[in-house]
Amino acid sequence: MALARAFNGEVHFCPSCGTLLPALPVAGHVFCLACRYEVRIENFSAMTTEYTVAFNKRDANENRRKKKQQGDPDQDSDDEADGPTVERRCPKCGHEKMSYAALQLRSADEGQTVFFTCLKCKYKESENS
């Protein structure tokens, strides 16, 4: 079934209509689910996929730690948050901001557990929601 090529897409896209091709071959061919265009499975043999994973740079965290140890006045307590922050009073020191992290510790049909950490004194508390 040869159709006029409307797109010059890569091999994992249908060259006829541009739809993403399914991953499962049938009898040595991959058929487009939208227009039924067929692509021979041999066209996929030379295809390679590369991924790059970029992690946070360690030196940024080390610089922040050094500034804190040196007592840098420009160092804001919000920079020390381990996650998003919320306006919540710390029961230990009374500071008005805490960072939080939500985790699903119980079964899926129950609420999540939210862990709060004071940005000033690092006091930790949890709340089941």
PDB file of N, CA and C in Angstrom, residues 43-108:
ATOM      1  N   ASN A  43      13.851  -1.092   8.397  1.00  0.00           N
ATOM      2  CA  ASN A  43      14.128   0.344   8.505  1.00  0.00           C
ATOM      3  C   ASN A  43      14.443   0.765   9.936  1.00  0.00           C
ATOM      4  N   PHE A  44      14.068  -0.067  10.898  1.00  0.00           N
ATOM      5  CA  PHE A  44      14.322   0.247  12.300  1.00  0.00           C
ATOM      6  C   PHE A  44      15.663  -0.301  12.788  1.00  0.00           C
ATOM      7  N   SER A  45      16.330  -1.146  12.010  1.00  0.00           N
ATOM      8  CA  SER A  45      17.537  -1.813  12.487  1.00  0.00           C
ATOM      9  C   SER A  45      18.698  -0.855  12.729  1.00  0.00           C
ATOM     10  N   ALA A  46      18.829   0.205  11.971  1.00  0.00           N
ATOM     11  CA  ALA A  46      19.940   1.146  12.132  1.00  0.00           C
ATOM     12  C   ALA A  46      19.612   2.286  13.087  1.00  0.00           C
ATOM     13  N   MET A  47      18.416   2.284  13.644  1.00  0.00           N
ATOM     14  CA  MET A  47      18.003   3.373  14.519  1.00  0.00           C
ATOM     15  C   MET A  47      18.662   3.241  15.889  1.00  0.00           C
ATOM     16  N   THR A  48      19.206   4.334  16.401  1.00  0.00           N
ATOM     17  CA  THR A  48      19.772   4.367  17.744  1.00  0.00           C
ATOM     18  C   THR A  48      19.113   5.494  18.517  1.00  0.00           C
ATOM     19  N   THR A  49      19.026   5.296  19.802  1.00  0.00           N
ATOM     20  CA  THR A  49      18.461   6.307  20.688  1.00  0.00           C
ATOM     21  C   THR A  49      19.477   6.623  21.759  1.00  0.00           C
ATOM     22  N   GLU A  50      19.708   7.910  22.009  1.00  0.00           N
ATOM     23  CA  GLU A  50      20.659   8.331  23.033  1.00  0.00           C
ATOM     24  C   GLU A  50      19.943   9.192  24.044  1.00  0.00           C
ATOM     25  N   TYR A  51      20.298   9.021  25.306  1.00  0.00           N
ATOM     26  CA  TYR A  51      19.729   9.810  26.390  1.00  0.00           C
ATOM     27  C   TYR A  51      20.850  10.482  27.151  1.00  0.00           C
ATOM     28  N   THR A  52      20.592  11.677  27.617  1.00  0.00           N
ATOM     29  CA  THR A  52      21.526  12.386  28.471  1.00  0.00           C
ATOM     30  C   THR A  52      20.799  12.742  29.753  1.00  0.00           C
ATOM     31  N   VAL A  53      21.352  12.347  30.875  1.00  0.00           N
ATOM     32  CA  VAL A  53      20.768  12.660  32.169  1.00  0.00           C
ATOM     33  C   VAL A  53      21.662  13.704  32.822  1.00  0.00           C
ATOM     34  N   ALA A  54      21.087  14.852  33.153  1.00  0.00           N
ATOM     35  CA  ALA A  54      21.841  15.935  33.779  1.00  0.00           C
ATOM     36  C   ALA A  54      21.439  16.022  35.245  1.00  0.00           C
ATOM     37  N   PHE A  55      22.389  15.835  36.120  1.00  0.00           N
ATOM     38  CA  PHE A  55      22.149  15.910  37.548  1.00  0.00           C
ATOM     39  C   PHE A  55      22.504  17.306  38.045  1.00  0.00           C
ATOM     40  N   ASN A  56      21.986  17.660  39.227  1.00  0.00           N
ATOM     41  CA  ASN A  56      22.351  18.935  39.831  1.00  0.00           C
ATOM     42  C   ASN A  56      23.845  18.943  40.081  1.00  0.00           C
ATOM     43  N   LYS A  57      24.438  20.107  39.903  1.00  0.00           N
ATOM     44  CA  LYS A  57      25.878  20.204  40.089  1.00  0.00           C
ATOM     45  C   LYS A  57      26.211  20.212  41.571  1.00  0.00           C
ATOM     46  N   ARG A  58      27.165  19.406  41.932  1.00  0.00           N
ATOM     47  CA  ARG A  58      27.559  19.287  43.328  1.00  0.00           C
ATOM     48  C   ARG A  58      28.193  20.577  43.837  1.00  0.00           C
ATOM     49  N   ASP A  59      28.935  21.302  43.000  1.00  0.00           N
ATOM     50  CA  ASP A  59      29.623  22.500  43.459  1.00  0.00           C
ATOM     51  C   ASP A  59      28.658  23.586  43.909  1.00  0.00           C
ATOM     52  N   ALA A  60      27.459  23.656  43.357  1.00  0.00           N
ATOM     53  CA  ALA A  60      26.482  24.649  43.795  1.00  0.00           C
ATOM     54  C   ALA A  60      26.068  24.368  45.232  1.00  0.00           C
ATOM     55  N   ASN A  61      25.835  23.114  45.579  1.00  0.00           N
ATOM     56  CA  ASN A  61      25.480  22.762  46.952  1.00  0.00           C
ATOM     57  C   ASN A  61      26.649  22.992  47.899  1.00  0.00           C
ATOM     58  N   GLU A  62      27.865  22.714  47.450  1.00  0.00           N
ATOM     59  CA  GLU A  62      29.037  22.928  48.296  1.00  0.00           C
ATOM     60  C   GLU A  62      29.258  24.417  48.550  1.00  0.00           C
ATOM     61  N   ASN A  63      29.057  25.259  47.525  1.00  0.00           N
ATOM     62  CA  ASN A  63      29.196  26.707  47.709  1.00  0.00           C
ATOM     63  C   ASN A  63      28.172  27.219  48.708  1.00  0.00           C
ATOM     64  N   ARG A  64      26.948  26.726  48.639  1.00  0.00           N
ATOM     65  CA  ARG A  64      25.898  27.143  49.569  1.00  0.00           C
ATOM     66  C   ARG A  64      26.263  26.739  50.999  1.00  0.00           C
ATOM     67  N   ARG A  65      26.812  25.532  51.151  1.00  0.00           N
ATOM     68  CA  ARG A  65      27.211  25.037  52.469  1.00  0.00           C
ATOM     69  C   ARG A  65      28.362  25.883  53.027  1.00  0.00           C
ATOM     70  N   LYS A  66      29.329  26.267  52.179  1.00  0.00           N
ATOM     71  CA  LYS A  66      30.451  27.081  52.628  1.00  0.00           C
ATOM     72  C   LYS A  66      29.985  28.463  53.075  1.00  0.00           C
ATOM     73  N   LYS A  67      29.046  29.054  52.308  1.00  0.00           N
ATOM     74  CA  LYS A  67      28.527  30.371  52.680  1.00  0.00           C
ATOM     75  C   LYS A  67      27.814  30.312  54.022  1.00  0.00           C
ATOM     76  N   LYS A  68      27.104  29.233  54.264  1.00  0.00           N
ATOM     77  CA  LYS A  68      26.379  29.097  55.524  1.00  0.00           C
ATOM     78  C   LYS A  68      27.365  28.968  56.683  1.00  0.00           C
ATOM     79  N   GLN A  69      28.436  28.196  56.480  1.00  0.00           N
ATOM     80  CA  GLN A  69      29.430  28.017  57.530  1.00  0.00           C
ATOM     81  C   GLN A  69      30.174  29.314  57.826  1.00  0.00           C
ATOM     82  N   GLN A  70      30.381  30.156  56.801  1.00  0.00           N
ATOM     83  CA  GLN A  70      31.090  31.419  56.980  1.00  0.00           C
ATOM     84  C   GLN A  70      30.178  32.504  57.517  1.00  0.00           C
ATOM     85  N   GLY A  71      28.884  32.223  57.641  1.00  0.00           N
ATOM     86  CA  GLY A  71      27.948  33.209  58.162  1.00  0.00           C
ATOM     87  C   GLY A  71      27.671  34.327  57.186  1.00  0.00           C
ATOM     88  N   ASP A  72      27.545  34.024  55.910  1.00  0.00           N
ATOM     89  CA  ASP A  72      27.283  35.028  54.877  1.00  0.00           C
ATOM     90  C   ASP A  72      25.928  35.686  55.118  1.00  0.00           C
ATOM     91  N   PRO A  73      25.868  37.027  55.272  1.00  0.00           N
ATOM     92  CA  PRO A  73      24.594  37.693  55.530  1.00  0.00           C
ATOM     93  C   PRO A  73      23.651  37.671  54.331  1.00  0.00           C
ATOM     94  N   ASP A  74      24.188  37.459  53.127  1.00  0.00           N
ATOM     95  CA  ASP A  74      23.332  37.397  51.938  1.00  0.00           C
ATOM     96  C   ASP A  74      22.645  36.049  51.798  1.00  0.00           C
ATOM     97  N   GLN A  75      23.061  35.074  52.593  1.00  0.00           N
ATOM     98  CA  GLN A  75      22.477  33.733  52.513  1.00  0.00           C
ATOM     99  C   GLN A  75      21.079  33.773  53.121  1.00  0.00           C
ATOM    100  N   ASP A  76      20.073  33.555  52.302  1.00  0.00           N
ATOM    101  CA  ASP A  76      18.682  33.577  52.742  1.00  0.00           C
ATOM    102  C   ASP A  76      18.280  32.199  53.235  1.00  0.00           C
ATOM    103  N   SER A  77      17.462  32.138  54.259  1.00  0.00           N
ATOM    104  CA  SER A  77      17.039  30.847  54.800  1.00  0.00           C
ATOM    105  C   SER A  77      16.176  30.077  53.803  1.00  0.00           C
ATOM    106  N   ASP A  78      15.523  30.752  52.862  1.00  0.00           N
ATOM    107  CA  ASP A  78      14.713  30.062  51.867  1.00  0.00           C
ATOM    108  C   ASP A  78      15.571  29.243  50.914  1.00  0.00           C
ATOM    109  N   ASP A  79      16.874  29.610  50.770  1.00  0.00           N
ATOM    110  CA  ASP A  79      17.759  28.849  49.901  1.00  0.00           C
ATOM    111  C   ASP A  79      18.076  27.482  50.485  1.00  0.00           C
ATOM    112  N   GLU A  80      17.875  27.310  51.773  1.00  0.00           N
ATOM    113  CA  GLU A  80      18.190  26.058  52.444  1.00  0.00           C
ATOM    114  C   GLU A  80      17.018  25.089  52.427  1.00  0.00           C
ATOM    115  N   ALA A  81      15.917  25.433  51.776  1.00  0.00           N
ATOM    116  CA  ALA A  81      14.749  24.569  51.755  1.00  0.00           C
ATOM    117  C   ALA A  81      15.045  23.297  50.970  1.00  0.00           C
ATOM    118  N   ASP A  82      14.573  22.168  51.491  1.00  0.00           N
ATOM    119  CA  ASP A  82      14.743  20.887  50.816  1.00  0.00           C
ATOM    120  C   ASP A  82      13.655  20.643  49.793  1.00  0.00           C
ATOM    121  N   GLY A  83      12.712  21.525  49.672  1.00  0.00           N
ATOM    122  CA  GLY A  83      11.604  21.375  48.742  1.00  0.00           C
ATOM    123  C   GLY A  83      10.817  22.667  48.695  1.00  0.00           C
ATOM    124  N   PRO A  84       9.569  22.608  48.262  1.00  0.00           N
ATOM    125  CA  PRO A  84       8.749  23.805  48.237  1.00  0.00           C
ATOM    126  C   PRO A  84       8.477  24.294  49.661  1.00  0.00           C
ATOM    127  N   THR A  85       8.217  25.583  49.795  1.00  0.00           N
ATOM    128  CA  THR A  85       7.973  26.147  51.121  1.00  0.00           C
ATOM    129  C   THR A  85       6.518  26.549  51.262  1.00  0.00           C
ATOM    130  N   VAL A  86       6.084  26.609  52.509  1.00  0.00           N
ATOM    131  CA  VAL A  86       4.720  26.994  52.830  1.00  0.00           C
ATOM    132  C   VAL A  86       4.769  27.859  54.087  1.00  0.00           C
ATOM    133  N   GLU A  87       3.826  28.790  54.192  1.00  0.00           N
ATOM    134  CA  GLU A  87       3.743  29.617  55.392  1.00  0.00           C
ATOM    135  C   GLU A  87       3.058  28.801  56.479  1.00  0.00           C
ATOM    136  N   ARG A  88       3.862  28.287  57.403  1.00  0.00           N
ATOM    137  CA  ARG A  88       3.383  27.446  58.499  1.00  0.00           C
ATOM    138  C   ARG A  88       4.290  27.717  59.685  1.00  0.00           C
ATOM    139  N   ARG A  89       3.698  27.935  60.841  1.00  0.00           N
ATOM    140  CA  ARG A  89       4.469  28.276  62.034  1.00  0.00           C
ATOM    141  C   ARG A  89       5.107  27.014  62.628  1.00  0.00           C
ATOM    142  N   CYS A  90       6.404  27.109  62.880  1.00  0.00           N
ATOM    143  CA  CYS A  90       7.136  26.018  63.513  1.00  0.00           C
ATOM    144  C   CYS A  90       6.722  25.949  64.982  1.00  0.00           C
ATOM    145  N   PRO A  91       6.291  24.780  65.468  1.00  0.00           N
ATOM    146  CA  PRO A  91       5.886  24.683  66.871  1.00  0.00           C
ATOM    147  C   PRO A  91       7.059  24.785  67.850  1.00  0.00           C
ATOM    148  N   LYS A  92       8.280  24.621  67.370  1.00  0.00           N
ATOM    149  CA  LYS A  92       9.443  24.667  68.259  1.00  0.00           C
ATOM    150  C   LYS A  92      10.012  26.078  68.406  1.00  0.00           C
ATOM    151  N   CYS A  93      10.261  26.768  67.256  1.00  0.00           N
ATOM    152  CA  CYS A  93      10.914  28.079  67.327  1.00  0.00           C
ATOM    153  C   CYS A  93      10.013  29.237  66.895  1.00  0.00           C
ATOM    154  N   GLY A  94       8.860  28.941  66.288  1.00  0.00           N
ATOM    155  CA  GLY A  94       7.927  29.985  65.890  1.00  0.00           C
ATOM    156  C   GLY A  94       8.210  30.607  64.530  1.00  0.00           C
ATOM    157  N   HIS A  95       9.202  30.093  63.799  1.00  0.00           N
ATOM    158  CA  HIS A  95       9.506  30.621  62.462  1.00  0.00           C
ATOM    159  C   HIS A  95       8.295  30.404  61.549  1.00  0.00           C
ATOM    160  N   GLU A  96       8.062  31.326  60.618  1.00  0.00           N
ATOM    161  CA  GLU A  96       6.824  31.316  59.822  1.00  0.00           C
ATOM    162  C   GLU A  96       6.904  30.500  58.524  1.00  0.00           C
ATOM    163  N   LYS A  97       8.054  29.957  58.160  1.00  0.00           N
ATOM    164  CA  LYS A  97       8.155  29.205  56.911  1.00  0.00           C
ATOM    165  C   LYS A  97       8.719  27.816  57.162  1.00  0.00           C
ATOM    166  N   MET A  98       8.117  26.847  56.485  1.00  0.00           N
ATOM    167  CA  MET A  98       8.576  25.470  56.551  1.00  0.00           C
ATOM    168  C   MET A  98       8.593  24.894  55.146  1.00  0.00           C
ATOM    169  N   SER A  99       9.521  24.000  54.881  1.00  0.00           N
ATOM    170  CA  SER A  99       9.508  23.280  53.611  1.00  0.00           C
ATOM    171  C   SER A  99       8.715  22.001  53.834  1.00  0.00           C
ATOM    172  N   TYR A 100       8.232  21.411  52.741  1.00  0.00           N
ATOM    173  CA  TYR A 100       7.443  20.201  52.893  1.00  0.00           C
ATOM    174  C   TYR A 100       7.716  19.223  51.765  1.00  0.00           C
ATOM    175  N   ALA A 101       7.412  17.953  52.050  1.00  0.00           N
ATOM    176  CA  ALA A 101       7.486  16.884  51.061  1.00  0.00           C
ATOM    177  C   ALA A 101       6.314  15.959  51.327  1.00  0.00           C
ATOM    178  N   ALA A 102       5.596  15.583  50.277  1.00  0.00           N
ATOM    179  CA  ALA A 102       4.442  14.698  50.406  1.00  0.00           C
ATOM    180  C   ALA A 102       4.795  13.324  49.856  1.00  0.00           C
ATOM    181  N   LEU A 103       4.495  12.295  50.630  1.00  0.00           N
ATOM    182  CA  LEU A 103       4.778  10.920  50.223  1.00  0.00           C
ATOM    183  C   LEU A 103       3.546  10.051  50.435  1.00  0.00           C
ATOM    184  N   GLN A 104       3.392   9.071  49.580  1.00  0.00           N
ATOM    185  CA  GLN A 104       2.296   8.111  49.707  1.00  0.00           C
ATOM    186  C   GLN A 104       2.847   6.906  50.465  1.00  0.00           C
ATOM    187  N   LEU A 105       2.669   6.869  51.775  1.00  0.00           N
ATOM    188  CA  LEU A 105       3.221   5.801  52.594  1.00  0.00           C
ATOM    189  C   LEU A 105       2.220   4.689  52.856  1.00  0.00           C
ATOM    190  N   ARG A 106       0.941   5.013  52.800  1.00  0.00           N
ATOM    191  CA  ARG A 106      -0.095   4.020  53.062  1.00  0.00           C
ATOM    192  C   ARG A 106      -0.679   3.564  51.743  1.00  0.00           C
ATOM    193  N   SER A 107      -1.743   2.802  51.780  1.00  0.00           N
ATOM    194  CA  SER A 107      -2.309   2.267  50.540  1.00  0.00           C
ATOM    195  C   SER A 107      -2.837   3.390  49.651  1.00  0.00           C
ATOM    196  N   ALA A 108      -3.055   3.080  48.395  1.00  0.00           N
ATOM    197  CA  ALA A 108      -3.403   4.094  47.395  1.00  0.00           C
ATOM    198  C   ALA A 108      -4.743   4.752  47.658  1.00  0.00           C
TER     199      ALA A 108
END
